[in-house]
XYZ file of C-alpha atoms in Angstrom:
352
model
C -39.208 47.874 -46.591
C -38.541 47.284 -42.862
C -42.305 47.247 -42.422
C -42.774 44.805 -45.125
C -40.163 42.391 -43.656
C -41.711 42.816 -40.279
C -45.159 41.923 -41.423
C -43.591 38.928 -43.183
C -42.009 37.614 -39.948
C -38.475 38.254 -41.064
C -37.367 40.172 -38.038
C -33.719 39.961 -38.533
C -34.025 41.472 -42.017
C -36.506 44.142 -40.782
C -33.996 45.131 -37.926
C -31.350 45.548 -40.390
C -33.325 47.776 -42.682
C -34.844 49.863 -39.916
C -31.504 50.409 -38.220
C -30.189 51.820 -41.551
C -33.196 53.895 -41.858
C -32.836 55.619 -38.387
C -29.087 56.103 -39.035
C -30.029 58.027 -42.102
C -32.862 59.930 -40.396
C -30.575 61.114 -37.636
C -27.761 62.038 -39.950
C -30.018 64.069 -42.230
C -31.581 65.691 -39.136
C -28.045 66.676 -37.894
C -27.313 68.542 -41.277
C -30.540 70.665 -40.857
C -29.433 73.617 -38.997
C -32.538 75.495 -37.582
C -33.594 74.011 -34.198
C -37.392 74.330 -35.002
C -36.999 72.434 -38.275
C -34.764 69.805 -36.693
C -37.303 69.117 -34.149
C -40.151 68.904 -36.713
C -38.006 66.659 -38.933
C -37.455 64.331 -36.040
C -40.905 64.161 -34.745
C -42.217 63.226 -38.198
C -40.222 60.196 -38.191
C -41.609 58.874 -34.792
C -43.130 55.865 -36.396
C -39.756 54.502 -37.445
C -38.472 54.427 -33.972
C -41.834 52.741 -33.006
C -41.253 49.934 -35.630
C -37.666 49.413 -34.480
C -38.754 48.859 -30.897
C -41.528 46.515 -32.147
C -39.045 44.413 -34.139
C -36.549 44.486 -31.163
C -39.153 43.392 -28.673
C -40.570 40.592 -30.817
C -36.907 39.208 -31.364
C -36.709 39.229 -27.404
C -39.697 37.240 -27.069
C -38.116 34.716 -29.381
C -34.603 34.905 -27.687
C -35.011 36.097 -24.089
C -31.379 36.053 -23.324
C -30.106 38.039 -26.425
C -30.555 41.323 -24.969
C -32.880 42.655 -27.505
C -35.035 44.342 -24.801
C -31.948 46.576 -23.918
C -31.389 47.442 -27.501
C -35.085 48.521 -27.703
C -34.620 50.679 -24.573
C -31.778 52.668 -26.305
C -33.895 53.190 -29.378
C -36.658 54.537 -27.233
C -34.214 56.905 -25.699
C -32.837 57.935 -29.168
C -36.415 58.582 -30.139
C -37.118 60.918 -27.278
C -33.909 62.314 -25.990
C -32.214 63.633 -29.151
C -34.116 66.901 -29.390
C -34.219 67.411 -25.658
C -30.385 67.189 -25.491
C -30.302 69.712 -28.394
C -32.346 71.951 -26.353
C -30.209 71.499 -23.322
C -27.112 72.347 -25.304
C -28.799 75.508 -26.599
C -29.718 76.535 -23.015
C -26.218 75.636 -21.702
C -24.038 75.860 -24.664
C -20.993 78.083 -25.068
C -23.257 80.367 -26.924
C -25.607 80.661 -23.985
C -23.322 82.651 -21.595
C -20.786 85.311 -21.648
C -17.791 83.381 -20.517
C -18.124 80.744 -23.248
C -19.206 83.078 -25.939
C -15.755 85.038 -25.307
C -13.874 81.698 -25.331
C -15.503 80.666 -28.617
C -14.994 83.830 -30.155
C -11.218 83.481 -29.255
C -11.404 79.894 -30.486
C -12.748 81.096 -34.006
C -10.163 83.823 -34.293
C -7.374 81.025 -33.544
C -8.738 78.578 -36.160
C -8.606 81.575 -38.751
C -5.117 82.278 -37.686
C -4.149 78.469 -37.935
C -5.794 78.101 -41.461
C -3.699 81.186 -42.695
C -0.538 80.002 -41.090
C -1.004 76.580 -42.894
C -1.625 78.239 -46.267
C 1.472 80.341 -45.774
C 3.581 77.412 -44.677
C 2.398 75.243 -47.614
C 3.319 78.072 -50.093
C 6.708 78.620 -48.495
C 7.590 75.051 -48.438
C 6.840 74.767 -52.192
C 9.217 77.889 -52.896
C 11.875 77.622 -50.119
C 11.743 74.243 -48.312
C 14.811 74.653 -46.176
C 14.847 78.468 -45.647
C 14.659 80.324 -42.165
C 11.346 81.753 -43.104
C 9.768 78.334 -43.555
C 11.273 77.227 -40.054
C 9.730 80.388 -38.454
C 6.288 79.627 -40.136
C 6.380 76.112 -38.843
C 7.216 77.319 -35.420
C 4.424 79.884 -35.538
C 1.954 77.151 -36.731
C 2.977 74.839 -33.678
C 2.569 77.761 -31.201
C -0.926 78.398 -32.652
C -2.044 74.718 -32.388
C -0.909 74.823 -28.672
C -3.040 77.921 -28.052
C -6.018 76.237 -29.734
C -5.432 73.124 -27.467
C -5.503 75.307 -24.441
C -8.704 77.006 -25.612
C -10.432 73.800 -26.254
C -9.397 72.636 -22.827
C -10.677 75.596 -21.044
C -13.984 75.327 -23.067
C -14.332 71.660 -22.073
C -13.584 72.380 -18.414
C -16.086 75.205 -18.275
C -19.139 74.553 -15.941
C -21.437 75.218 -18.803
C -19.492 73.255 -21.323
C -21.143 71.534 -24.492
C -23.111 68.291 -23.726
C -21.762 66.806 -27.027
C -20.328 63.762 -25.186
C -23.523 62.622 -24.439
C -23.907 61.175 -27.779
C -21.786 58.358 -26.741
C -24.557 57.077 -24.598
C -26.319 55.845 -27.863
C -23.686 53.891 -29.140
C -24.452 50.519 -27.504
C -26.967 49.358 -24.960
C -24.110 48.793 -22.387
C -23.064 52.500 -22.589
C -26.581 54.023 -21.708
C -27.886 51.390 -19.472
C -24.408 50.849 -17.479
C -24.123 54.696 -17.065
C -27.551 54.774 -15.730
C -27.249 51.956 -13.414
C -23.846 53.331 -12.051
C -25.595 56.592 -11.382
C -28.771 55.029 -9.654
C -29.260 54.963 -5.998
C -29.607 51.351 -4.767
C -33.261 52.009 -3.712
C -34.384 53.745 -6.885
C -35.960 52.390 -9.933
C -36.190 54.007 -13.444
C -39.458 53.374 -15.278
C -39.488 54.132 -18.963
C -42.567 53.934 -21.134
C -42.910 53.625 -24.954
C -46.433 53.777 -26.191
C -47.933 52.530 -29.581
C -51.562 52.130 -30.388
C -51.608 48.369 -29.877
C -49.124 47.952 -27.132
C -46.904 49.824 -24.532
C -43.370 48.834 -23.475
C -42.246 49.377 -19.897
C -38.486 48.994 -18.853
C -37.620 48.787 -15.429
C -34.139 49.687 -14.451
C -32.277 49.460 -11.178
C -28.681 49.351 -10.264
C -28.568 45.788 -10.659
C -31.221 44.660 -13.109
C -33.137 45.500 -16.421
C -36.836 44.000 -17.025
C -39.038 44.616 -19.855
C -42.766 44.359 -20.013
C -45.547 44.689 -22.443
C -48.527 46.426 -21.437
C -51.912 47.754 -23.072
C -51.473 50.260 -25.892
C -52.816 53.608 -26.234
C -56.222 52.567 -27.507
C -56.951 51.490 -23.809
C -54.740 53.767 -21.926
C -55.929 57.136 -23.560
C -59.572 56.941 -22.568
C -58.607 55.763 -18.986
C -56.204 58.657 -18.643
C -58.941 61.203 -19.911
C -61.238 59.594 -17.352
C -58.617 60.160 -14.554
C -58.242 63.811 -15.409
C -62.050 64.320 -15.674
C -62.673 62.788 -12.330
C -59.924 64.828 -10.588
C -61.128 68.268 -11.911
C -64.949 67.791 -12.457
C -66.255 68.769 -9.137
C -63.998 71.979 -9.264
C -65.188 73.098 -12.735
C -68.816 72.872 -12.194
C -71.026 75.260 -10.419
C -73.415 73.652 -7.709
C -76.477 75.021 -6.149
C -75.726 74.004 -2.550
C -72.677 72.846 -0.508
C -74.359 69.564 -0.088
C -74.568 69.094 -3.957
C -70.784 69.939 -4.270
C -69.983 67.310 -1.566
C -72.114 64.633 -3.104
C -70.286 65.410 -6.579
C -67.036 65.226 -4.914
C -67.680 61.963 -3.318
C -68.873 60.394 -6.534
C -65.865 61.782 -8.441
C -63.609 60.380 -5.887
C -65.031 56.968 -6.014
C -64.901 56.921 -9.813
C -61.174 58.074 -9.664
C -60.305 55.501 -7.176
C -61.575 52.857 -9.337
C -59.979 54.080 -12.392
C -56.714 54.751 -10.779
C -56.689 51.193 -9.705
C -57.238 49.976 -13.141
C -54.462 52.183 -14.507
C -52.234 50.984 -11.833
C -52.648 47.223 -12.884
C -51.959 48.412 -16.290
C -49.041 50.522 -16.105
C -47.304 48.781 -12.984
C -47.509 44.915 -13.363
C -47.175 42.720 -10.424
C -43.684 42.280 -9.338
C -42.293 45.020 -11.620
C -40.979 47.197 -8.852
C -38.531 45.272 -6.674
C -39.442 45.291 -2.800
C -36.449 47.336 -1.707
C -37.148 50.259 -4.076
C -38.362 53.680 -2.551
C -38.044 55.951 -5.461
C -39.420 55.982 -8.906
C -38.135 57.900 -11.804
C -40.757 58.029 -14.337
C -40.254 58.734 -18.184
C -43.633 58.769 -19.734
C -44.792 58.728 -23.342
C -48.167 59.355 -24.950
C -51.027 59.095 -22.635
C -48.839 58.125 -19.983
C -47.554 61.614 -19.966
C -51.013 62.832 -18.649
C -51.645 60.212 -15.896
C -51.020 61.453 -12.376
C -48.628 58.565 -11.430
C -48.565 59.446 -7.786
C -52.369 58.827 -7.449
C -52.326 55.252 -9.170
C -53.650 52.768 -6.677
C -51.629 49.539 -6.503
C -51.233 46.472 -4.194
C -48.524 47.147 -1.753
C -45.541 44.622 -1.547
C -46.070 41.911 1.026
C -49.341 43.081 2.485
C -51.266 43.357 -0.941
C -53.113 46.210 0.666
C -54.371 48.719 -2.275
C -52.878 52.328 -1.724
C -51.980 55.232 -3.613
C -48.692 55.032 -5.266
C -47.500 58.034 -3.380
C -48.154 56.350 -0.112
C -45.210 54.098 -0.797
C -42.983 55.610 -3.085
C -41.322 58.966 -4.101
C -42.373 59.601 -7.683
C -40.152 61.872 -9.905
C -40.965 62.632 -13.540
C -37.941 62.884 -15.951
C -38.216 63.961 -19.754
C -35.710 61.139 -20.637
C -32.961 59.025 -18.938
C -30.217 60.304 -21.423
C -31.180 63.936 -20.705
C -30.927 63.323 -16.851
C -27.461 61.714 -17.271
C -26.447 64.838 -19.347
C -27.504 67.107 -16.381
C -25.657 64.967 -13.989
C -22.489 65.348 -16.097
C -22.725 69.080 -16.139
C -23.162 68.885 -12.384
C -20.139 66.879 -11.974
C -18.147 69.179 -13.983
C -19.093 72.155 -11.649
C -18.229 70.155 -8.483
C -16.339 66.943 -9.340
C -15.265 66.311 -5.716
C -18.931 65.667 -4.786
C -19.730 63.522 -7.995
C -19.263 60.185 -5.940
C -21.790 61.246 -3.367
C -24.536 61.978 -5.834
C -26.568 59.027 -6.949
C -29.858 59.605 -8.750
C -32.866 59.111 -6.277
C -30.730 59.557 -3.105
C -32.080 63.264 -2.633
C -35.610 62.046 -2.727
C -34.922 59.043 -0.318
C -33.331 61.322 2.214
C -36.315 63.697 2.526
């Protein structure tokens, strides 16, 4: 229905329908217990997220100041980060280390005792509401509840505590983007790509700005990405009769790679997309962008317009998703809260 509304040009109706569909998809996924099944379930609905982004970005073109581009970024993160966060929770969850396994076992036993105490108290209140035994059961229940509260506090304070709080990042564009911006080093930009067949979206987030761009789609990017990989590896996967033949093939491959890398640079990094003061790029790829050697793209340098490799000007760091990165930061801050203010994303790369 959302797709029909989108094709008919009723973007607001399409947005309402697709948002309801995404909520239903994620609710159903949360009730699918095995991780492998949840990941398969989630990936099969990728096109729904793609449609939501298309709707939002078309609304953004119609109403540039409405913030639909930020909503689209949050949808992109929901589409790629949910299963990553699940995997992180699995590896760093209470079930994943001895200390927290013991705490969770204590909590499970505590909850069972609370349940039994509540049942006994309900029965005693019905039979003898003002008896000393009823008062004692009520006191025991209060004590068990206090123990449960202490256990929960200890679990949450643990260095390997659950990442469940990260879900709040998806409640609104302001939550995710604001948290990211507060954690970005002033000389760092986050570049997030979302690729469809007919168009790719790029969001560039810095500590003080968010901008979105529409780029060529996978139909154009995929062949060029394959060519870049071929040009990089071809001379080293072929046998040559003489060193001279290898040198000639290497030179030819380098020339072809340089041309393709410059074209890919024009497609993936539009002029002016990266602010002049930026030194570090955090890149979240998607589709064919995942296989592109970003460091080797050739772009016109700021101010001079000299064409050079991206790595000559920037420190390039790959990230699976921005929400997953922020989740890791939260874990790191829990381990050493005193240093949390000193750590800004991208600062380490800049200081090298």
